[in-house]
Coordinates of C-alpha atoms in Angstrom, one line a residue:
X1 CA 63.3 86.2 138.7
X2 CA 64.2 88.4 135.5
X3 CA 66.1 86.5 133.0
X4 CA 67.8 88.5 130.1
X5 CA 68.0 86.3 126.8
X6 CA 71.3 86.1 125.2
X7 CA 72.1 85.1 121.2
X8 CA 74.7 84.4 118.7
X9 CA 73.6 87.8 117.5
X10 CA 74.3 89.8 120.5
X11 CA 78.1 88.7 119.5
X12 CA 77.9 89.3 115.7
X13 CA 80.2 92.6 115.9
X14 CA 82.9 91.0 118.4
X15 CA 86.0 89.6 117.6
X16 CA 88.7 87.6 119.4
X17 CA 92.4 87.6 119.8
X18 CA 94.5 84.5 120.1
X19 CA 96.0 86.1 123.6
X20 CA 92.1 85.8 125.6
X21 CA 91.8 83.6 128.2
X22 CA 88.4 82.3 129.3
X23 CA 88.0 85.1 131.6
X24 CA 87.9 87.6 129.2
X25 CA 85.0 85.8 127.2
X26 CA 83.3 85.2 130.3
X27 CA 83.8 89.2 130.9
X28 CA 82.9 90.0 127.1
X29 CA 79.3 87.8 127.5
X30 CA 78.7 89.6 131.0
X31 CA 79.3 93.1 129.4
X32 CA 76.5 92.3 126.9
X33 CA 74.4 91.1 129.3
X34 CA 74.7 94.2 131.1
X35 CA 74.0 96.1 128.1
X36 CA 71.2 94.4 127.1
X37 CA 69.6 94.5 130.8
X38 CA 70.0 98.0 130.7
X39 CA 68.5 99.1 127.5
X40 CA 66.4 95.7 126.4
X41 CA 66.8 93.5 123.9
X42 CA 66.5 96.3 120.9
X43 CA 69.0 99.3 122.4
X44 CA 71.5 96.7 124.2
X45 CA 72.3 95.3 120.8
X46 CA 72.2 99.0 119.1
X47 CA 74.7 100.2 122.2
X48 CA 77.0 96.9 122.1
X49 CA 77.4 97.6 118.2
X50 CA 78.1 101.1 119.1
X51 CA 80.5 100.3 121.7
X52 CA 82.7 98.7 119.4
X53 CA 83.0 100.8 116.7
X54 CA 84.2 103.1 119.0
X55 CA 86.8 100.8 120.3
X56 CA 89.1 97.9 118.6
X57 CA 86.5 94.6 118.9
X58 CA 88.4 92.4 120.8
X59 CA 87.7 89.0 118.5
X60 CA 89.0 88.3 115.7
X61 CA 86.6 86.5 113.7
X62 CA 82.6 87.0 113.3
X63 CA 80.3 84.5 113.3
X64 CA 78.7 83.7 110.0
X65 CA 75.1 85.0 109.1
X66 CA 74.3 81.4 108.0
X67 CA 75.2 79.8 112.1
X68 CA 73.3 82.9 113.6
X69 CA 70.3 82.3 111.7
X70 CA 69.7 78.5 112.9
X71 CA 65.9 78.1 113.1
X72 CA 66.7 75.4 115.6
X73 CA 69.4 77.5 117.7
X74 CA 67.8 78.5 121.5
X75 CA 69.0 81.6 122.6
X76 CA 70.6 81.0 126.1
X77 CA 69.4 82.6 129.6
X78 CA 71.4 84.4 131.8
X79 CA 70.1 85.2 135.2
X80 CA 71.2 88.0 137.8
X81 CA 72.8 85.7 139.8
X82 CA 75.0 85.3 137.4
X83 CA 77.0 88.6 138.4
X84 CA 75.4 89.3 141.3
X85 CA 75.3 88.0 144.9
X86 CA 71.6 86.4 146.3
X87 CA 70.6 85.8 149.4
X88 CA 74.4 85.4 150.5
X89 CA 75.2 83.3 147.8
X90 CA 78.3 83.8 145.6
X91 CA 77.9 84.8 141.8
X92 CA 78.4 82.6 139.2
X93 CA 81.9 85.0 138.1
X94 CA 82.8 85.1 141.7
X95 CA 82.9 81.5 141.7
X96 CA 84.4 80.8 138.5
X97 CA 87.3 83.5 139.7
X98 CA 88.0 81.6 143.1
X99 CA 87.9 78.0 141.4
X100 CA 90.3 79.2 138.4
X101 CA 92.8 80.7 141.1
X102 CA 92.5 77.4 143.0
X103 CA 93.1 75.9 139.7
X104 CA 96.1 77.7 139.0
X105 CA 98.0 77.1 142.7
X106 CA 97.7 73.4 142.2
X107 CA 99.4 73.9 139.0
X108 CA 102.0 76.5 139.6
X109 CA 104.3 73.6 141.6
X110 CA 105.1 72.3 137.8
X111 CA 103.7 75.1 135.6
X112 CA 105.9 78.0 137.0
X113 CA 108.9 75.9 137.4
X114 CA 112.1 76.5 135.2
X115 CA 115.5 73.7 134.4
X116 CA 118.0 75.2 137.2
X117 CA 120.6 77.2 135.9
X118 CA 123.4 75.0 136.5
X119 CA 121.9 72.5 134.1
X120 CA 121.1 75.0 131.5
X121 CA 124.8 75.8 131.7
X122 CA 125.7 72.0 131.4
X123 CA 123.3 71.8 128.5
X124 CA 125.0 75.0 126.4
X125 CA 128.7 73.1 127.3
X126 CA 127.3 70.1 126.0
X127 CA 126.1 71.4 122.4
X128 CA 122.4 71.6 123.4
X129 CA 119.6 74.1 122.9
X130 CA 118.2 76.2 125.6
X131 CA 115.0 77.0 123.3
X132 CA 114.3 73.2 123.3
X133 CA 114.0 72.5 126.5
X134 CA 110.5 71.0 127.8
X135 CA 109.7 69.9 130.8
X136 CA 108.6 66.1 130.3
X137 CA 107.1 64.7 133.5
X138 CA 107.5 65.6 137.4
X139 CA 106.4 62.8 139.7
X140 CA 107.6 60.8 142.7
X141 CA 110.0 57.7 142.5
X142 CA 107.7 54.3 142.6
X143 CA 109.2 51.8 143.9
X144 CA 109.5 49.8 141.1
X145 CA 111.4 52.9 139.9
X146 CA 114.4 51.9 142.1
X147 CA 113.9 48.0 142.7
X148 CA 117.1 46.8 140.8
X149 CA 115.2 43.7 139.7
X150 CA 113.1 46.6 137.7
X151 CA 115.4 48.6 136.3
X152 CA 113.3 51.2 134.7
X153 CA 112.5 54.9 134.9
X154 CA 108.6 54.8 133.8
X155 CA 106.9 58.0 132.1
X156 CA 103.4 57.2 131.9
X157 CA 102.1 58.8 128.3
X158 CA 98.8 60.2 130.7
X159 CA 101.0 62.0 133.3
X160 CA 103.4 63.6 131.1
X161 CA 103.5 67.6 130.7
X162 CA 104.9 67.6 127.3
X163 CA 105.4 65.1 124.5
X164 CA 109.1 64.9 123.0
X165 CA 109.5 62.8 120.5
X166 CA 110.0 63.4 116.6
X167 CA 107.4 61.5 114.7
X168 CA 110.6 59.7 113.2
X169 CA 111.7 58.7 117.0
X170 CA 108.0 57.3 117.7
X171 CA 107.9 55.7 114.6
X172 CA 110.7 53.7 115.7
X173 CA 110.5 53.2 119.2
X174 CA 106.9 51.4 117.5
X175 CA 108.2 48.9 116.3
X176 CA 110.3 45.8 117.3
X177 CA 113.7 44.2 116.7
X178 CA 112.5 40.4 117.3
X179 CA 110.7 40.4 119.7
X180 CA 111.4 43.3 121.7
X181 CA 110.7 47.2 121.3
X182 CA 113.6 49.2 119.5
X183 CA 115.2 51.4 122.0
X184 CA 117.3 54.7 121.4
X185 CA 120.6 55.7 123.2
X186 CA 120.4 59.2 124.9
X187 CA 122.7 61.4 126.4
X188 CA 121.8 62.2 130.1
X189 CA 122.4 64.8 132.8
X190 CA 121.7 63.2 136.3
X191 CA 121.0 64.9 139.1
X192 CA 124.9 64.7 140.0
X193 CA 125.6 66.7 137.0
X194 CA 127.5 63.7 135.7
X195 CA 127.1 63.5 132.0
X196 CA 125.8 59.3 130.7
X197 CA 124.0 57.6 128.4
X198 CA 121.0 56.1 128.7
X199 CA 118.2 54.1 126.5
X200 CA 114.7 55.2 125.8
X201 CA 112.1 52.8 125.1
X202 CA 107.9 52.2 124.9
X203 CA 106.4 49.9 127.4
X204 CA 103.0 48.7 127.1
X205 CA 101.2 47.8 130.0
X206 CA 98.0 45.3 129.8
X207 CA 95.4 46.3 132.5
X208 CA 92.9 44.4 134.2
X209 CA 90.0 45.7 131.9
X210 CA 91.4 44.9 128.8
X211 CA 93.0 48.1 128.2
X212 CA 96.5 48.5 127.4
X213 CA 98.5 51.9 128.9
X214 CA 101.2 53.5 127.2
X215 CA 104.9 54.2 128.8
X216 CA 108.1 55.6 128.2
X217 CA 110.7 53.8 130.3
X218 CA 114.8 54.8 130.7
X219 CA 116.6 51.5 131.3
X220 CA 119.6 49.5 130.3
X221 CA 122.1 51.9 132.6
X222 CA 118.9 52.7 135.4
X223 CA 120.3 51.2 138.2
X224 CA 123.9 52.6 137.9
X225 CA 121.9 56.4 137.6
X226 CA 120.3 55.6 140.9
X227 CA 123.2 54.0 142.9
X228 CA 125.5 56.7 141.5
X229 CA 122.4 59.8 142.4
X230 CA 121.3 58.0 145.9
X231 CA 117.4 57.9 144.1
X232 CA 114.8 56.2 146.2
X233 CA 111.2 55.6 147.0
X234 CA 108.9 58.9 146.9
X235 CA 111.7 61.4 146.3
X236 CA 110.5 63.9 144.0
X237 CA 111.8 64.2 140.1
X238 CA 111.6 66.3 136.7
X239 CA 112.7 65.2 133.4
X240 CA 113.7 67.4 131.3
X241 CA 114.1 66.7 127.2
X242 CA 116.5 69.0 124.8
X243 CA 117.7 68.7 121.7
X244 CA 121.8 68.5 120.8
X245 CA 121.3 69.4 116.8
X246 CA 119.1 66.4 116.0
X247 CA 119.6 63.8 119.0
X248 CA 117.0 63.7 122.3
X249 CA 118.8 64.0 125.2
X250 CA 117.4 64.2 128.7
X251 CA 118.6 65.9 132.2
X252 CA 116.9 64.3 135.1
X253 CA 116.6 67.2 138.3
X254 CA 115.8 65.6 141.9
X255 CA 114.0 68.4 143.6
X256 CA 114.0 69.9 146.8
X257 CA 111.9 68.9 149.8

């Protein structure tokens, strides 16, 4: 087995650019490993520095002189199997490649989505602001989400896709009017298109080994928003947040099957 030796110093002349992704590092350390497997240890670091004087570096910082010099750093080792195939088996790139596209198709059903137009429209007649829309949580109706006895919309803090809240707004929603949370009163857009209000509150769950889990619930007006939208068990939902000058506001989508 020939193992090439790789160090902070074989990356002293690179830089990087806030638009690289973690295949383009990976790439960048497999270019100097080919350099250096090429020429050895001495000309691979001579060509790499040469290689990018020639072209822009890529990164956009350089690793200070005082890091690279660590008596205690190991250099680390990078085998051929990590771009090439052996004995049938995949390389370590080809495998990072097919896992990062798997990756990605799990999370194109939420990341790739977009509000439908006709509730952008309803947002711009309503005084709201396109550029702060965010896609808060998609998830499927519990059904404690439509049990009138409930009465509650729950967005667990762990499954949401973006937080929405001015520290202001969580400030208050932390704190409690005698002995229950504050709430805030928010304009909605339900699935109907039918313009409400509803309120926004923190729920704290206990669980069972001593920890305590963290929710945003919609209630007070819940059950009327799904009588009037025909909402129930397992149906499939986004909620959107935007801003109307200052004030939250939410437009719940019911998705397609």
């Amino acid at each position: 087995m020939v193992y090439t030796m790789l160090s902070l110093d074989d990356f002293s002349s690179m830089e990087c650019t806030s638009s690289m992704t973690r295949m383009d590092y990976l790439l960048a350390v497999c270019e100097v490993f080919l350099l250096k497997s090429m020429y050895g240890e001495e000309d691979g670091l001579m060509n790499q520095q040469h290689h990018h004087q020639e072209e822009k570096p890529v990164l956009d910082f350089v690793v200070s002189r005082r890091k690279r010099s660590l008596s205690k750093t190991r250099p680390r080792k990078v085998t051929e199997k990590f771009i090439c195939n052996n004995g049938g088996e995949k390389s370590i790139i080809k495998k990072a490649v097919e896992n990062r596209v798997i990756l990605e198709n799990r999370g194109n059903s939420i990341m790739n989505r977009e509000l439908d137009i006709e509730f952008k429209n309803l947002i711009i007649c309503n005084g709201g602001s396109l550029e702060s829309v965010k896609l808060v949580i998609e998830k499927t109706l519990f059904k404690t989400d439509v049990k009138p006895e409930e009465g509650r919309f729950s967005i667990p803090q762990k499954q949401m896709s973006n937080s929405f809240l001015q520290p202001e707004e969580d400030a208050h929603l932390s704190t409690r009017n005698g002995g229950k949370m504050c709430e805030m009163k928010v304009m909605l857009i339900e699935p109907s298109r039918r313009i409400s209000e509803i309120n926004l509150r923190k729920w704290f769950m206990n669980k069972d080994n001593g920890k305590v889990s963290l929710s945003y619930v919609l209630v007070t007006y819940w059950n009327e928003v799904v009588r009037r939208n025909n909402l129930e068990f397992d149906t499939k939902m986004q909620l959107w947040a935007f801003r109307k000058g200052v004030d939250l506001c939410f437009a719940l989508v019911k998705l397609q099957d």
